[in-house]
């Protein structure tokens, strides 16, 4: 399933948070949505999912809500788990859009195995650490088993091992034929794991392409105000931000 | 499901006890035989006084318990209670006006009908105030405002009441009671409660999804504006009807979901049915206690409920503070 955004525009009062964003993405891609705070990354994804009003078109909002929930899973940035339900029960919520939510426990087991949280299954989520909660919530989105997965800063607050683990999982999902879009602030991990980067700046899509084409000195200075080191190594692309550009 | 069976059994047991306890002392066998045959004075007592009282206790308790669980699930807050959307305060206002103006004595169901009218008015107002979106904040704020307004108007009626007997009657009515209710009261409340229950029953999936927050629930295909409408109408129908026939009975909708949450694995959808049964059991038990503690003094149900409810609630908070 492809995601097509055409001139998507979001207005919040008089401010334009997303400005005529167009994007076409398909199976097999792991897109890192990068940009400074307030660039419009979250708004772009929420508008694409039809969670906020927007002008322009999104191939997802064209679907009725029940079909949309089978097409795309959404992992919000705020990690909410209101009640002390067990991790397994929380992950099972991802099956709600499906005709028979309890019919296929395999998806729940697979999601838990992918995120390495099978040992937490019987623990109340409210008693887990922040990082463990984050992984349980990612597993919930995986259990929804949709061709498209959108995640808002899914790896923020995870330890390095689990950051790499989550990024590798997203890449595996893409390699299996899904489309994964995640907003990220760690440009190094984005460069290394994503197949494509979309750089947003002040509501607009400023650059779109493979990591080497997006993380250029000129764009980094212009959008983030930083200088960095980028190299293609035998290990894959490596990026490290180094210093602020002179004001 | 392992919770529902014992709770059902408890409700059945308390129903039976409620039928057997009263000033007209009669043995177990004699009472049941009289209930079955309907003959003689005891038959009349069983069929026209105790049976409607027990049925009403069951219905009112189930309504308050179910509404409380639905409100807590929707607002994702264990301190939410069914009175939060202003329906019980408005229903009480309708009843108070009926008592003050003497409309209540016009015919048997005049008071419950006035109370229901108050509840309907509150629902209309709250739906207009809360706006077309699916958010919960506007709903709470509108509910608090309407509650406050209805409470103030109730106080105004009491304040300006020229007749001390009417004022006395109003104060006693507001304490909540199931004494001297008839099948007519059951007949007027039951359809509203059934409609409300049907509406809240279908909300379980949406409430489960809301565990993840409003955004994630919407992305799971839950229609939030519709869920909110369902919730407001369902709670209003059940609580409005309960208040109309039994007066203001607090704490059931707050304490029961809290007590049973652990037993259903904290899942808001599952809590609905369990809370309905738990609420029914609690109100039936309190209504029995009212008759046993001070048989001659017409102890009010709402008073006993608050006396039971508040310490239980304090205990729960104490336990939660110490980390369960």
Coordinates of C-alpha atoms in Angstrom, one line a residue, chain A residues 46 51 65 69 74 76 80-85 89-90 92-94 96-97 127 137 140 144, chain B residues 72-73 76-78 205 208-209 211-213 215-216 218-221 261 265-268 324:
Chain A
X46 CA -1.5 13.5 12.2
X51 CA -6.5 13.1 13.1
X65 CA -12.0 5.3 9.6
X69 CA -7.2 1.6 11.0
X74 CA -0.1 5.4 14.7
X76 CA 1.7 9.1 19.3
X80 CA -0.2 7.0 27.5
X81 CA -1.4 4.0 29.4
X82 CA -4.3 5.1 31.6
X83 CA -5.0 2.0 33.6
X84 CA -2.8 -0.7 35.2
X85 CA -3.6 -3.3 32.5
X89 CA -3.7 -6.7 27.4
X90 CA -2.3 -3.3 26.2
X92 CA -3.9 -6.7 22.4
X93 CA -5.6 -3.3 22.0
X94 CA -3.7 -3.1 18.7
X96 CA -9.2 -3.7 17.9
X97 CA -9.6 -2.7 14.3
X127 CA 4.6 -0.2 36.9
X137 CA 3.5 0.8 23.1
X140 CA 0.9 -2.4 20.4
X144 CA -2.1 -3.8 14.6
Chain B
X72 CA -14.1 6.7 34.6
X73 CA -13.2 4.8 31.5
X76 CA -9.4 7.9 32.1
X77 CA -9.7 9.1 35.6
X78 CA -10.6 6.9 38.7
X205 CA -14.4 -1.3 22.8
X208 CA -10.6 0.0 26.0
X209 CA -9.0 1.8 23.1
X211 CA -6.5 3.5 27.5
X212 CA -3.9 4.5 24.9
X213 CA -5.2 8.1 24.7
X215 CA -5.1 10.2 19.4
X216 CA -4.2 6.5 19.4
X218 CA -8.9 7.6 16.9
X219 CA -6.2 5.9 14.9
X220 CA -7.6 2.5 15.9
X221 CA -10.8 3.5 14.1
X261 CA -11.0 -2.6 38.8
X265 CA -7.5 -6.6 35.1
X266 CA -8.2 -2.9 34.9
X267 CA -9.7 -3.2 31.5
X268 CA -12.4 -0.5 31.2
X324 CA -1.0 -1.5 47.1

